[in-house]
PDB file of C-alpha atoms in Angstrom:
ATOM      1  CA  VAL A 846      55.715 -29.897 -46.300  1.00  0.00           C
ATOM      2  CA  THR A 847      54.298 -28.736 -49.536  1.00  0.00           C
ATOM      3  CA  PRO A 848      50.891 -29.514 -50.583  1.00  0.00           C
ATOM      4  CA  THR A 849      50.760 -33.104 -52.699  1.00  0.00           C
ATOM      5  CA  ASN A 850      49.244 -31.099 -55.663  1.00  0.00           C
ATOM      6  CA  MET A 851      51.985 -28.887 -55.987  1.00  0.00           C
ATOM      7  CA  ASP A 852      55.254 -29.884 -58.243  1.00  0.00           C
ATOM      8  CA  ALA A 853      58.097 -29.075 -55.619  1.00  0.00           C
ATOM      9  CA  HIS A 854      61.658 -29.285 -56.328  1.00  0.00           C
ATOM     10  CA  ILE A 855      63.182 -30.859 -52.942  1.00  0.00           C
ATOM     11  CA  TYR A 856      67.023 -31.372 -53.092  1.00  0.00           C
ATOM     12  CA  ILE A 857      70.059 -31.451 -50.721  1.00  0.00           C
ATOM     13  CA  ALA A 858      73.416 -29.393 -51.767  1.00  0.00           C
ATOM     14  CA  ASP A 859      76.665 -29.161 -50.048  1.00  0.00           C
ATOM     15  CA  ALA A 860      78.165 -25.890 -49.295  1.00  0.00           C
ATOM     16  CA  ASP A 861      79.743 -25.413 -52.676  1.00  0.00           C
ATOM     17  CA  GLY A 862      76.540 -25.546 -54.374  1.00  0.00           C
ATOM     18  CA  ARG A 863      76.634 -29.279 -55.722  1.00  0.00           C
ATOM     19  CA  ILE A 864      73.599 -31.173 -55.448  1.00  0.00           C
ATOM     20  CA  LEU A 865      73.741 -34.567 -53.437  1.00  0.00           C
ATOM     21  CA  VAL A 866      70.023 -35.672 -53.733  1.00  0.00           C
ATOM     22  CA  SER A 867      66.987 -34.432 -55.817  1.00  0.00           C
ATOM     23  CA  ASN A 868      63.641 -35.417 -56.609  1.00  0.00           C
ATOM     24  CA  ARG A 869      64.214 -34.378 -59.979  1.00  0.00           C
ATOM     25  CA  ARG A 870      66.687 -35.610 -62.715  1.00  0.00           C
ATOM     26  CA  VAL A 871      69.521 -32.919 -62.859  1.00  0.00           C
ATOM     27  CA  ASP A 872      72.744 -32.565 -63.675  1.00  0.00           C
ATOM     28  CA  ALA A 873      74.743 -31.663 -60.568  1.00  0.00           C
ATOM     29  CA  GLU A 874      77.930 -30.384 -62.088  1.00  0.00           C
ATOM     30  CA  LYS A 875      76.217 -28.112 -64.790  1.00  0.00           C
ATOM     31  CA  LEU A 876      73.997 -26.708 -61.967  1.00  0.00           C
ATOM     32  CA  GLN A 877      76.418 -26.163 -59.204  1.00  0.00           C
ATOM     33  CA  SER A 878      77.229 -22.586 -59.806  1.00  0.00           C
ATOM     34  CA  GLN A 879      73.413 -21.676 -60.014  1.00  0.00           C
ATOM     35  CA  VAL A 880      72.782 -23.530 -56.929  1.00  0.00           C
ATOM     36  CA  SER A 881      75.802 -21.774 -54.745  1.00  0.00           C
ATOM     37  CA  ASP A 882      74.469 -18.443 -55.954  1.00  0.00           C
ATOM     38  CA  ILE A 883      70.993 -19.359 -54.771  1.00  0.00           C
ATOM     39  CA  LEU A 884      72.366 -20.658 -51.452  1.00  0.00           C
ATOM     40  CA  PHE A 885      74.454 -17.513 -50.906  1.00  0.00           C
ATOM     41  CA  ARG A 886      71.033 -15.479 -51.491  1.00  0.00           C
ATOM     42  CA  ILE A 887      68.605 -17.369 -49.400  1.00  0.00           C
ATOM     43  CA  SER A 888      70.990 -19.615 -46.948  1.00  0.00           C
ATOM     44  CA  ASP A 889      70.592 -16.804 -44.067  1.00  0.00           C
ATOM     45  CA  ASN A 890      66.939 -15.742 -44.967  1.00  0.00           C
ATOM     46  CA  GLN A 891      64.604 -16.680 -42.194  1.00  0.00           C
ATOM     47  CA  TYR A 892      61.619 -16.492 -44.516  1.00  0.00           C
ATOM     48  CA  THR A 893      60.691 -17.988 -47.619  1.00  0.00           C
ATOM     49  CA  ALA A 894      62.425 -16.281 -50.638  1.00  0.00           C
ATOM     50  CA  ARG A 895      61.470 -15.440 -54.138  1.00  0.00           C
ATOM     51  CA  TYR A 896      63.714 -16.170 -56.943  1.00  0.00           C
ATOM     52  CA  THR A 897      64.393 -18.152 -60.246  1.00  0.00           C
ATOM     53  CA  ASP A 898      65.463 -21.788 -59.268  1.00  0.00           C
ATOM     54  CA  VAL A 899      67.821 -23.881 -61.585  1.00  0.00           C
ATOM     55  CA  PHE A 900      65.367 -24.604 -64.110  1.00  0.00           C
ATOM     56  CA  GLY A 901      64.417 -20.914 -64.991  1.00  0.00           C
ATOM     57  CA  VAL A 902      60.926 -20.857 -62.959  1.00  0.00           C
ATOM     58  CA  THR A 903      60.281 -18.035 -60.574  1.00  0.00           C
ATOM     59  CA  VAL A 904      59.727 -19.906 -57.337  1.00  0.00           C
ATOM     60  CA  ALA A 905      59.263 -19.453 -53.555  1.00  0.00           C
ATOM     61  CA  GLY A 906      62.108 -21.121 -51.842  1.00  0.00           C
ATOM     62  CA  LYS A 907      63.749 -21.933 -48.299  1.00  0.00           C
ATOM     63  CA  ALA A 908      67.006 -23.485 -47.233  1.00  0.00           C
ATOM     64  CA  GLU A 909      67.529 -25.338 -43.984  1.00  0.00           C
ATOM     65  CA  THR A 910      71.261 -26.161 -42.578  1.00  0.00           C
ATOM     66  CA  LEU A 911      71.471 -30.218 -41.992  1.00  0.00           C
ATOM     67  CA  ALA A 912      73.520 -29.832 -38.748  1.00  0.00           C
ATOM     68  CA  PRO A 913      76.275 -31.038 -38.317  1.00  0.00           C
ATOM     69  CA  THR A 914      77.080 -31.278 -41.761  1.00  0.00           C
ATOM     70  CA  ASP A 915      77.428 -28.249 -43.966  1.00  0.00           C
ATOM     71  CA  TRP A 916      74.829 -29.455 -46.160  1.00  0.00           C
ATOM     72  CA  TYR A 917      71.518 -27.340 -46.988  1.00  0.00           C
ATOM     73  CA  ALA A 918      67.934 -28.860 -47.753  1.00  0.00           C
ATOM     74  CA  LEU A 919      66.311 -26.645 -50.391  1.00  0.00           C
ATOM     75  CA  ALA A 920      62.528 -26.662 -50.721  1.00  0.00           C
ATOM     76  CA  GLU A 921      61.282 -24.688 -54.035  1.00  0.00           C
ATOM     77  CA  VAL A 922      57.659 -24.319 -55.220  1.00  0.00           C
ATOM     78  CA  SER A 923      56.644 -22.440 -58.245  1.00  0.00           C
ATOM     79  CA  LEU A 924      55.048 -19.106 -57.679  1.00  0.00           C
ATOM     80  CA  GLU A 925      52.284 -20.297 -60.080  1.00  0.00           C
ATOM     81  CA  ASP A 926      51.121 -23.240 -58.213  1.00  0.00           C
ATOM     82  CA  LEU A 927      51.071 -21.047 -55.106  1.00  0.00           C
ATOM     83  CA  THR A 928      48.826 -18.637 -56.886  1.00  0.00           C
ATOM     84  CA  ILE A 929      46.714 -21.510 -57.464  1.00  0.00           C
ATOM     85  CA  GLU A 930      46.759 -22.970 -54.187  1.00  0.00           C
ATOM     86  CA  SER A 931      46.094 -19.657 -52.917  1.00  0.00           C
ATOM     87  CA  ARG A 932      43.008 -18.815 -55.052  1.00  0.00           C
ATOM     88  CA  ARG A 933      41.834 -22.434 -54.054  1.00  0.00           C
ATOM     89  CA  ASN A 934      42.124 -21.598 -50.568  1.00  0.00           C
ATOM     90  CA  ILE A 935      40.507 -18.328 -51.038  1.00  0.00           C
ATOM     91  CA  THR A 936      37.670 -20.063 -52.644  1.00  0.00           C
ATOM     92  CA  ILE A 937      37.396 -22.288 -49.637  1.00  0.00           C
ATOM     93  CA  PHE A 938      37.341 -19.752 -47.419  1.00  0.00           C
ATOM     94  CA  PHE A 939      34.961 -17.799 -49.125  1.00  0.00           C
ATOM     95  CA  LEU A 940      32.619 -20.765 -49.488  1.00  0.00           C
ATOM     96  CA  ILE A 941      33.088 -21.269 -45.549  1.00  0.00           C
ATOM     97  CA  VAL A 942      32.107 -17.617 -44.869  1.00  0.00           C
ATOM     98  CA  VAL A 943      29.127 -18.035 -46.927  1.00  0.00           C
ATOM     99  CA  PHE A 944      27.981 -21.521 -45.432  1.00  0.00           C
ATOM    100  CA  PHE A 945      28.463 -19.847 -42.046  1.00  0.00           C
ATOM    101  CA  SER A 946      26.715 -16.697 -43.118  1.00  0.00           C
ATOM    102  CA  VAL A 947      23.773 -18.654 -44.384  1.00  0.00           C
ATOM    103  CA  LEU A 948      23.588 -20.818 -41.390  1.00  0.00           C
ATOM    104  CA  ILE A 949      23.592 -17.905 -38.835  1.00  0.00           C
ATOM    105  CA  PHE A 950      20.888 -16.058 -40.989  1.00  0.00           C
ATOM    106  CA  TYR A 951      18.724 -19.386 -40.895  1.00  0.00           C
ATOM    107  CA  THR A 952      19.459 -19.742 -37.146  1.00  0.00           C
ATOM    108  CA  PHE A 953      18.282 -16.110 -36.540  1.00  0.00           C
ATOM    109  CA  TYR A 954      15.290 -16.208 -38.827  1.00  0.00           C
ATOM    110  CA  SER A 955      14.369 -19.556 -37.320  1.00  0.00           C
ATOM    111  CA  PHE A 956      14.917 -18.134 -33.568  1.00  0.00           C
ATOM    112  CA  ASN A 957      12.949 -14.922 -34.454  1.00  0.00           C
ATOM    113  CA  TYR A 958      10.101 -16.895 -36.368  1.00  0.00           C
ATOM    114  CA  ASN A 959       9.884 -19.605 -33.750  1.00  0.00           C
ATOM    115  CA  LEU A 960      10.161 -17.832 -30.569  1.00  0.00           C
ATOM    116  CA  ILE A 961      10.329 -13.932 -30.997  1.00  0.00           C
ATOM    117  CA  ARG A 962       7.194 -13.362 -33.145  1.00  0.00           C
ATOM    118  CA  PRO A 963       5.229 -15.853 -30.956  1.00  0.00           C
ATOM    119  CA  LEU A 964       6.004 -14.488 -28.115  1.00  0.00           C
ATOM    120  CA  THR A 965       5.182 -10.842 -29.315  1.00  0.00           C
ATOM    121  CA  THR A 966       1.867 -12.160 -30.338  1.00  0.00           C
ATOM    122  CA  PHE A 967       1.069 -13.768 -27.378  1.00  0.00           C
ATOM    123  CA  ARG A 968       1.940 -10.377 -25.168  1.00  0.00           C
ATOM    124  CA  ILE A 969      -0.445  -8.427 -27.507  1.00  0.00           C
ATOM    125  CA  ALA A 970      -3.303 -11.421 -27.427  1.00  0.00           C
ATOM    126  CA  ILE A 971      -2.847 -11.294 -23.523  1.00  0.00           C
ATOM    127  CA  THR A 972      -3.159  -7.724 -23.378  1.00  0.00           C
ATOM    128  CA  GLU A 973      -6.356  -7.691 -25.106  1.00  0.00           C
ATOM    129  CA  LEU A 974      -7.648 -10.498 -23.314  1.00  0.00           C
ATOM    130  CA  SER A 975      -6.778  -8.777 -20.086  1.00  0.00           C
ATOM    131  CA  ASN A 976      -8.760  -5.874 -21.187  1.00  0.00           C
ATOM    132  CA  GLY A 977     -12.078  -7.670 -21.813  1.00  0.00           C
ATOM    133  CA  ASN A 978     -11.663  -8.413 -25.403  1.00  0.00           C
ATOM    134  CA  TYR A 979     -12.616 -12.296 -25.316  1.00  0.00           C
ATOM    135  CA  ALA A 980     -12.869 -12.349 -28.785  1.00  0.00           C
ATOM    136  CA  THR A 981      -9.284 -12.004 -29.319  1.00  0.00           C
ATOM    137  CA  ARG A 982      -7.426 -15.259 -30.729  1.00  0.00           C
ATOM    138  CA  ILE A 983      -3.760 -16.266 -30.927  1.00  0.00           C
ATOM    139  CA  HIS A 984      -2.822 -17.205 -34.566  1.00  0.00           C
ATOM    140  CA  ILE A 985       0.896 -18.673 -34.784  1.00  0.00           C
ATOM    141  CA  ASP A 986       2.309 -20.418 -37.968  1.00  0.00           C
ATOM    142  CA  ALA A 987       5.049 -21.998 -36.251  1.00  0.00           C
ATOM    143  CA  SER A 988       4.376 -25.821 -35.442  1.00  0.00           C
ATOM    144  CA  ASN A 989       5.927 -25.932 -31.756  1.00  0.00           C
ATOM    145  CA  GLU A 990       4.991 -25.715 -28.205  1.00  0.00           C
ATOM    146  CA  LEU A 991       4.103 -22.311 -28.386  1.00  0.00           C
ATOM    147  CA  ALA A 992       1.593 -23.223 -30.873  1.00  0.00           C
ATOM    148  CA  LEU A 993      -0.166 -25.761 -28.761  1.00  0.00           C
ATOM    149  CA  LEU A 994      -0.275 -23.087 -25.932  1.00  0.00           C
ATOM    150  CA  ALA A 995      -1.694 -20.711 -28.346  1.00  0.00           C
ATOM    151  CA  ASP A 996      -4.536 -23.412 -28.971  1.00  0.00           C
ATOM    152  CA  VAL A 997      -5.226 -23.865 -25.269  1.00  0.00           C
ATOM    153  CA  VAL A 998      -5.484 -20.005 -24.677  1.00  0.00           C
ATOM    154  CA  ASN A 999      -7.699 -19.850 -27.738  1.00  0.00           C
ATOM    155  CA  LYS A1000     -10.064 -22.454 -26.206  1.00  0.00           C
ATOM    156  CA  MET A1001      -9.924 -20.844 -22.828  1.00  0.00           C
ATOM    157  CA  ALA A1002     -10.837 -17.276 -24.594  1.00  0.00           C
ATOM    158  CA  ALA A1003     -13.713 -18.931 -26.421  1.00  0.00           C
ATOM    159  CA  SER A1004     -15.294 -20.441 -23.234  1.00  0.00           C
ATOM    160  CA  ILE A1005     -14.733 -17.355 -21.299  1.00  0.00           C
ATOM    161  CA  GLU A1006     -16.576 -15.396 -24.110  1.00  0.00           C
ATOM    162  CA  THR A1007     -19.426 -17.787 -24.685  1.00  0.00           C
ATOM    163  CA  GLN A1008     -19.784 -17.683 -20.866  1.00  0.00           C
ATOM    164  CA  THR A1009     -19.654 -13.941 -20.814  1.00  0.00           C
ATOM    165  CA  THR A1010     -21.842 -13.604 -23.760  1.00  0.00           C
ATOM    166  CA  GLU A1011     -24.940 -16.012 -21.750  1.00  0.00           C
ATOM    167  CA  ILE A1012     -24.055 -13.956 -18.526  1.00  0.00           C
ATOM    168  CA  VAL A1013     -24.783 -10.493 -20.516  1.00  0.00           C
ATOM    169  CA  SER A1014     -27.762 -12.039 -22.179  1.00  0.00           C
ATOM    170  CA  ARG A1015     -29.218 -13.060 -18.962  1.00  0.00           C
ATOM    171  CA  LEU A1016     -28.286  -9.538 -17.114  1.00  0.00           C
ATOM    172  CA  LYS A1017     -30.266  -7.908 -20.248  1.00  0.00           C
ATOM    173  CA  ARG A1018     -33.198 -10.134 -19.674  1.00  0.00           C
ATOM    174  CA  THR A1019     -33.179  -9.397 -16.108  1.00  0.00           C
ATOM    175  CA  ILE A1020     -32.837  -5.781 -16.624  1.00  0.00           C
ATOM    176  CA  THR A1021     -35.613  -5.846 -19.377  1.00  0.00           C
ATOM    177  CA  ASP A1022     -37.922  -7.911 -16.746  1.00  0.00           C
ATOM    178  CA  LEU A1023     -37.141  -5.204 -13.806  1.00  0.00           C
ATOM    179  CA  ASP A1024     -37.897  -2.452 -16.580  1.00  0.00           C
ATOM    180  CA  ARG A1025     -41.600  -3.958 -17.416  1.00  0.00           C
ATOM    181  CA  SER A1026     -42.097  -4.641 -13.296  1.00  0.00           C
ATOM    182  CA  ALA A1027     -41.133  -0.975 -12.508  1.00  0.00           C
ATOM    183  CA  LYS A1028     -43.471   0.457 -15.588  1.00  0.00           C
ATOM    184  CA  THR A1029     -46.238  -1.978 -13.981  1.00  0.00           C
ATOM    185  CA  LEU A1030     -45.527  -0.822 -10.462  1.00  0.00           C
ATOM    186  CA  MET A1031     -45.600   2.779 -11.575  1.00  0.00           C
ATOM    187  CA  LYS A1032     -48.929   2.176 -13.667  1.00  0.00           C
ATOM    188  CA  ARG A1033     -50.504   0.642 -10.436  1.00  0.00           C
ATOM    189  CA  ASP A1034     -49.049   3.427  -8.144  1.00  0.00           C
ATOM    190  CA  GLU A1035     -50.728   5.961 -10.717  1.00  0.00           C
ATOM    191  CA  GLU A1036     -54.032   3.907 -10.204  1.00  0.00           C
ATOM    192  CA  LEU A1037     -54.088   3.746  -6.673  1.00  0.00           C
ATOM    193  CA  SER A1038     -53.473   7.459  -6.583  1.00  0.00           C
ATOM    194  CA  ARG A1039     -56.543   7.971  -8.701  1.00  0.00           C
ATOM    195  CA  ALA A1040     -58.880   5.778  -6.745  1.00  0.00           C
ATOM    196  CA  ASN A1041     -57.328   7.496  -3.580  1.00  0.00           C
ATOM    197  CA  ASP A1042     -58.582  10.590  -5.158  1.00  0.00           C
ATOM    198  CA  ARG A1043     -61.930   9.261  -5.665  1.00  0.00           C
ATOM    199  CA  LEU A1044     -62.315   8.143  -2.089  1.00  0.00           C
ATOM    200  CA  LEU A1045     -61.105  11.450  -0.824  1.00  0.00           C
ATOM    201  CA  THR A1046     -63.783  13.223  -3.155  1.00  0.00           C
ATOM    202  CA  LEU A1047     -66.376  10.452  -2.071  1.00  0.00           C
ATOM    203  CA  ASP A1048     -65.734  11.183   1.653  1.00  0.00           C
ATOM    204  CA  HIS A1049     -65.658  14.994   1.294  1.00  0.00           C
ATOM    205  CA  ALA A1050     -68.982  14.929  -0.437  1.00  0.00           C
ATOM    206  CA  LYS A1051     -70.382  12.610   2.234  1.00  0.00           C
ATOM    207  CA  SER A1052     -69.350  14.877   4.708  1.00  0.00           C
ATOM    208  CA  GLU A1053     -71.154  17.672   3.327  1.00  0.00           C
ATOM    209  CA  PHE A1054     -74.374  15.544   2.682  1.00  0.00           C
TER     210      PHE A1054
END
């Protein structure tokens, strides 16, 4: 079977080299010796042979015996056509390779962009939150479920940060009040100590009197 865009010469010849059927107009008697010589060279060859055909063109040809007769079926395609076809196939193969390479690169980039990088960002952010840094926020550029999860985590962190800030403020106010109360108690204790000293002095003076 030859590609439809190739101008192949397909014909049947007998053992003496006489062309019986051909897809081209040929002079069977005139070309008999050339065909006989071609059959002699390629009839026992299992592979496609390279030679000059009856039209003087370098071709790749193959001969098959048509049992039970002694006829041969020959198919010949010019090497120029084969070269063009090979180049076209190589070009198609190269384009396919480029396409799949781009597809693989895009898949890897998409996988990294939509999954690997967001998960890494999540891991770092969760570590910061677990260390008490509630101002940490997760920023994900991808538009997928991880972005929605990041929004939920950010809202939770903001809520915890607000509550923590309020608790810290209350604790600071409580500590300030306790410090003020302690200073007041210390001042009153000093005043009581001085009053007690005066009472002792008066009591001693009373005793002496």
